[in-house]
Amino acid sequence: MSQLKAALFDLDGVVFDTEPQYTIFWGQQCREFHPEHPGLENEIKGQTLVQIYEQHFSGSLAAQQPVITQRLNEFEQQMSFDYVDGFTDFIASLRRHNIKTAVVTSSNRPKMQSVYRRRPEFCSLFDAILTSEDFERSKPDPDCYQKAALRFEAQPGECIVFEDSFNGLRSGRAAGMAVVGLSTTNPADAIAPLADIVIPDYYSLGRLGDSLRQTGTFAALLGQLQRLLEVAR
């Protein structure tokens, strides 16, 4: 029986409730440069900036990449980084129980500098932070989560992924890990086929099972997450 060793978190929509802000930004860019493709801003969620450029802003639009990058840098400097409800309590409990924690994000290091400035405590919440520069292939490829597991010398069956985007959920699935979907970005029924469970926030983890509702202990929650590992195998 596998034991839970590592909890791996996407960033936007999973740690921070920032996806609505990015939807606004990319909606503006996509309407300007791709008016023929309504809803493109939703399709690119979970992709790196390089991947977005290669797939949607190359060729005749390549000259616009520096313009968009400048706009994005200015936008991110003004963003608010509010934690998803219950996240800080949840991750503190994981760490008290010696569960390794990592951020596995398609964001790049310049974007993360904005995070660190706004949230000086951020790095202390995690044992590792992996950004787009740390893996060769973007979500939905499993490369990023496989590399995160290697950081902790953990097997896929010892890891749980927390994701919100379709690409991210598919990445966790492809890595052979248990997947918790957060309905912060997409409707719960839309992401349910790609997740072992779906939650709106981390407080709702306390309502996952009868045993947890009765005991209210984090040990019971660990037991529930442990069962997810077995289901996902």
Tab-separated table of C-alpha atoms in Angstrom:
chain	number	residue	atom	x	y	z
A	1	MET	CA	0.000	0.000	0.000
A	2	SER	CA	1.440	3.355	-1.048
A	3	GLN	CA	1.963	6.038	1.561
A	4	LEU	CA	1.358	9.689	0.834
A	5	LYS	CA	4.767	11.329	0.473
A	6	ALA	CA	4.217	14.485	-1.596
A	7	ALA	CA	1.471	16.981	-2.405
A	8	LEU	CA	2.047	18.809	-5.701
A	9	PHE	CA	0.192	22.046	-6.397
A	10	ASP	CA	-0.394	24.054	-9.525
A	11	LEU	CA	-0.229	27.788	-8.817
A	12	ASP	CA	-2.974	29.874	-10.415
A	13	GLY	CA	-6.424	28.700	-9.429
A	14	VAL	CA	-4.959	26.215	-6.946
A	15	VAL	CA	-2.721	28.136	-4.558
A	16	PHE	CA	-3.880	31.603	-5.598
A	17	ASP	CA	-7.336	32.564	-6.779
A	18	THR	CA	-5.875	34.381	-9.781
A	19	GLU	CA	-7.445	32.642	-12.764
A	20	PRO	CA	-10.267	35.192	-13.146
A	21	GLN	CA	-7.616	37.903	-13.502
A	22	TYR	CA	-5.720	35.968	-16.166
A	23	THR	CA	-8.959	35.227	-18.009
A	24	ILE	CA	-9.513	38.977	-18.287
A	25	PHE	CA	-5.957	39.631	-19.501
A	26	TRP	CA	-5.811	36.839	-22.081
A	27	GLY	CA	-9.377	37.515	-23.136
A	28	GLN	CA	-8.291	41.002	-24.148
A	29	GLN	CA	-5.261	39.724	-26.066
A	30	CYS	CA	-7.177	36.956	-27.809
A	31	ARG	CA	-10.002	39.231	-28.862
A	32	GLU	CA	-7.477	41.680	-30.278
A	33	PHE	CA	-5.293	39.199	-32.148
A	34	HIS	CA	-7.654	36.224	-32.643
A	35	PRO	CA	-11.174	37.613	-33.052
A	36	GLU	CA	-11.949	34.566	-35.198
A	37	HIS	CA	-11.419	32.233	-32.201
A	38	PRO	CA	-13.840	33.099	-29.365
A	39	GLY	CA	-12.961	31.499	-26.028
A	40	LEU	CA	-9.290	30.926	-26.856
A	41	GLU	CA	-8.339	32.387	-23.462
A	42	ASN	CA	-9.949	29.345	-21.830
A	43	GLU	CA	-8.200	26.832	-24.066
A	44	ILE	CA	-4.693	28.071	-23.222
A	45	LYS	CA	-5.033	27.684	-19.454
A	46	GLY	CA	-2.190	25.609	-18.032
A	47	GLN	CA	0.170	26.306	-20.949
A	48	THR	CA	3.493	28.111	-20.617
A	49	LEU	CA	3.966	31.498	-22.228
A	50	VAL	CA	6.378	29.936	-24.727
A	51	GLN	CA	3.792	27.348	-25.662
A	52	ILE	CA	1.068	29.974	-26.050
A	53	TYR	CA	3.304	31.988	-28.328
A	54	GLU	CA	4.356	28.989	-30.409
A	55	GLN	CA	0.822	27.773	-30.942
A	56	HIS	CA	-1.144	30.987	-31.231
A	57	PHE	CA	1.169	33.993	-31.706
A	58	SER	CA	3.734	32.840	-34.248
A	59	GLY	CA	4.075	33.544	-37.952
A	60	SER	CA	2.550	36.894	-38.796
A	61	LEU	CA	1.814	37.519	-35.102
A	62	ALA	CA	5.370	36.825	-33.896
A	63	ALA	CA	6.154	40.548	-33.953
A	64	GLN	CA	3.424	41.063	-31.361
A	65	GLN	CA	5.040	38.773	-28.786
A	66	PRO	CA	7.184	41.535	-27.172
A	67	VAL	CA	4.096	43.736	-26.979
A	68	ILE	CA	2.088	41.041	-25.214
A	69	THR	CA	4.994	40.194	-22.917
A	70	GLN	CA	5.306	43.814	-21.857
A	71	ARG	CA	1.578	44.013	-21.220
A	72	LEU	CA	1.697	40.784	-19.219
A	73	ASN	CA	4.629	41.941	-17.075
A	74	GLU	CA	2.842	45.181	-16.268
A	75	PHE	CA	-0.390	43.309	-15.536
A	76	GLU	CA	1.276	40.817	-13.178
A	77	GLN	CA	2.953	43.587	-11.222
A	78	GLN	CA	-0.503	44.898	-10.357
A	79	MET	CA	-2.192	41.555	-9.698
A	80	SER	CA	-3.525	40.518	-6.340
A	81	PHE	CA	-2.381	37.132	-5.061
A	82	ASP	CA	-5.087	35.951	-2.685
A	83	TYR	CA	-4.852	32.391	-1.439
A	84	VAL	CA	-7.652	29.983	-2.262
A	85	ASP	CA	-9.814	29.622	0.859
A	86	GLY	CA	-8.301	27.220	3.371
A	87	PHE	CA	-5.023	26.742	1.507
A	88	THR	CA	-2.603	28.081	4.120
A	89	ASP	CA	-4.141	26.013	6.918
A	90	PHE	CA	-4.142	22.912	4.740
A	91	ILE	CA	-0.534	23.167	3.620
A	92	ALA	CA	0.636	23.946	7.155
A	93	SER	CA	-1.013	20.728	8.292
A	94	LEU	CA	0.613	18.753	5.503
A	95	ARG	CA	4.035	20.010	6.496
A	96	ARG	CA	3.453	19.285	10.193
A	97	HIS	CA	2.773	15.694	9.156
A	98	ASN	CA	6.004	15.525	7.121
A	99	ILE	CA	4.296	15.513	3.736
A	100	LYS	CA	6.534	17.167	1.139
A	101	THR	CA	4.972	20.057	-0.764
A	102	ALA	CA	5.804	21.598	-4.123
A	103	VAL	CA	4.457	24.164	-6.549
A	104	VAL	CA	4.507	22.874	-10.138
A	105	THR	CA	3.571	25.774	-12.374
A	106	SER	CA	3.682	26.784	-16.016
A	107	SER	CA	4.552	30.291	-14.830
A	108	ASN	CA	8.083	31.514	-15.462
A	109	ARG	CA	10.614	32.885	-12.993
A	110	PRO	CA	10.004	36.564	-13.810
A	111	LYS	CA	6.326	36.089	-12.940
A	112	MET	CA	7.318	34.336	-9.703
A	113	GLN	CA	9.359	37.375	-8.687
A	114	SER	CA	6.086	39.312	-8.606
A	115	VAL	CA	4.645	36.598	-6.363
A	116	TYR	CA	7.599	36.743	-3.984
A	117	ARG	CA	7.359	40.522	-3.714
A	118	ARG	CA	3.667	40.394	-2.902
A	119	ARG	CA	3.864	37.277	-0.720
A	120	PRO	CA	7.223	37.198	1.128
A	121	GLU	CA	6.122	34.108	3.063
A	122	PHE	CA	5.412	32.118	-0.098
A	123	CYS	CA	8.692	30.195	-0.377
A	124	SER	CA	8.475	29.033	3.229
A	125	LEU	CA	5.256	27.151	2.446
A	126	PHE	CA	6.920	24.714	0.039
A	127	ASP	CA	9.820	22.294	-0.086
A	128	ALA	CA	10.276	22.927	-3.820
A	129	ILE	CA	9.084	25.351	-6.477
A	130	LEU	CA	9.205	24.211	-10.112
A	131	THR	CA	8.569	26.744	-12.868
A	132	SER	CA	8.388	26.491	-16.662
A	133	GLU	CA	12.175	26.669	-16.861
A	134	ASP	CA	12.447	23.371	-14.955
A	135	PHE	CA	10.759	21.091	-17.473
A	136	GLU	CA	10.967	20.479	-21.200
A	137	ARG	CA	7.324	19.787	-22.009
A	138	SER	CA	4.285	21.719	-20.831
A	139	LYS	CA	1.047	20.428	-19.392
A	140	PRO	CA	-0.829	18.265	-20.378
A	141	ASP	CA	2.429	16.341	-20.716
A	142	PRO	CA	3.290	14.648	-17.367
A	143	ASP	CA	6.922	15.834	-17.476
A	144	CYS	CA	6.494	18.565	-14.856
A	145	TYR	CA	4.874	16.323	-12.246
A	146	GLN	CA	7.294	13.510	-12.923
A	147	LYS	CA	10.186	15.875	-12.256
A	148	ALA	CA	8.540	17.100	-9.056
A	149	ALA	CA	8.215	13.527	-7.810
A	150	LEU	CA	11.889	12.937	-8.554
A	151	ARG	CA	12.802	15.923	-6.364
A	152	PHE	CA	11.367	14.008	-3.412
A	153	GLU	CA	12.424	10.530	-4.584
A	154	ALA	CA	8.726	9.673	-4.635
A	155	GLN	CA	6.862	7.240	-6.848
A	156	PRO	CA	3.728	8.388	-8.724
A	157	GLY	CA	1.595	6.340	-6.346
A	158	GLU	CA	2.984	8.347	-3.424
A	159	CYS	CA	1.929	11.748	-4.827
A	160	ILE	CA	-1.283	13.728	-5.005
A	161	VAL	CA	-1.738	16.506	-7.572
A	162	PHE	CA	-3.946	19.564	-7.016
A	163	GLU	CA	-5.046	21.170	-10.291
A	164	ASP	CA	-7.765	23.342	-11.789
A	165	SER	CA	-7.199	23.528	-15.565
A	166	PHE	CA	-7.980	20.814	-18.079
A	167	ASN	CA	-4.350	20.693	-19.198
A	168	GLY	CA	-3.127	20.449	-15.621
A	169	LEU	CA	-5.598	17.737	-14.675
A	170	ARG	CA	-4.578	15.708	-17.708
A	171	SER	CA	-0.926	16.187	-16.755
A	172	GLY	CA	-1.494	14.769	-13.278
A	173	ARG	CA	-3.467	11.873	-14.707
A	174	ALA	CA	-0.784	11.117	-17.287
A	175	ALA	CA	1.815	11.088	-14.495
A	176	GLY	CA	-0.120	8.256	-12.830
A	177	MET	CA	-0.887	10.288	-9.711
A	178	ALA	CA	-4.046	10.833	-7.711
A	179	VAL	CA	-5.665	14.101	-8.768
A	180	VAL	CA	-7.731	16.566	-6.756
A	181	GLY	CA	-9.555	19.010	-9.011
A	182	LEU	CA	-10.405	22.524	-7.844
A	183	SER	CA	-13.489	24.097	-9.414
A	184	THR	CA	-12.048	27.608	-9.113
A	185	THR	CA	-11.611	27.988	-12.870
A	186	ASN	CA	-13.939	25.516	-14.570
A	187	PRO	CA	-17.295	24.039	-13.491
A	188	ALA	CA	-17.081	21.022	-11.199
A	189	ASP	CA	-18.994	18.764	-13.573
A	190	ALA	CA	-16.646	19.696	-16.438
A	191	ILE	CA	-13.460	18.666	-14.624
A	192	ALA	CA	-14.912	15.714	-12.692
A	193	PRO	CA	-13.978	13.115	-15.359
A	194	LEU	CA	-10.327	14.140	-14.995
A	195	ALA	CA	-10.145	14.129	-11.183
A	196	ASP	CA	-10.538	11.617	-8.366
A	197	ILE	CA	-12.436	14.223	-6.367
A	198	VAL	CA	-13.473	17.830	-7.024
A	199	ILE	CA	-13.485	20.555	-4.377
A	200	PRO	CA	-14.336	24.276	-4.498
A	201	ASP	CA	-11.679	25.163	-1.873
A	202	TYR	CA	-9.556	23.558	0.830
A	203	TYR	CA	-12.067	24.007	3.610
A	204	SER	CA	-14.272	21.546	1.785
A	205	LEU	CA	-11.644	18.822	2.297
A	206	GLY	CA	-12.939	18.727	5.846
A	207	ARG	CA	-16.267	17.507	4.495
A	208	LEU	CA	-14.975	14.648	2.381
A	209	GLY	CA	-15.855	11.639	4.494
A	210	ASP	CA	-18.020	10.539	7.392
A	211	SER	CA	-15.000	9.688	9.514
A	212	LEU	CA	-13.535	13.135	9.027
A	213	ARG	CA	-16.830	14.854	9.781
A	214	GLN	CA	-17.044	12.891	13.003
A	215	THR	CA	-13.463	13.323	14.190
A	216	GLY	CA	-12.467	16.641	12.661
A	217	THR	CA	-8.833	15.520	12.791
A	218	PHE	CA	-6.167	15.982	10.157
A	219	ALA	CA	-5.258	12.314	10.599
A	220	ALA	CA	-8.680	11.434	9.197
A	221	LEU	CA	-8.067	13.727	6.250
A	222	LEU	CA	-4.743	12.034	5.583
A	223	GLY	CA	-6.617	8.748	5.606
A	224	GLN	CA	-9.027	10.117	3.008
A	225	LEU	CA	-6.162	11.324	0.816
A	226	GLN	CA	-4.472	7.976	1.316
A	227	ARG	CA	-7.547	6.239	-0.056
A	228	LEU	CA	-7.368	8.473	-3.110
A	229	LEU	CA	-3.897	7.100	-3.807
A	230	GLU	CA	-5.292	3.580	-3.842
A	231	VAL	CA	-8.221	4.542	-6.083
A	232	ALA	CA	-5.886	6.210	-8.567
A	233	ARG	CA	-3.565	3.215	-8.902
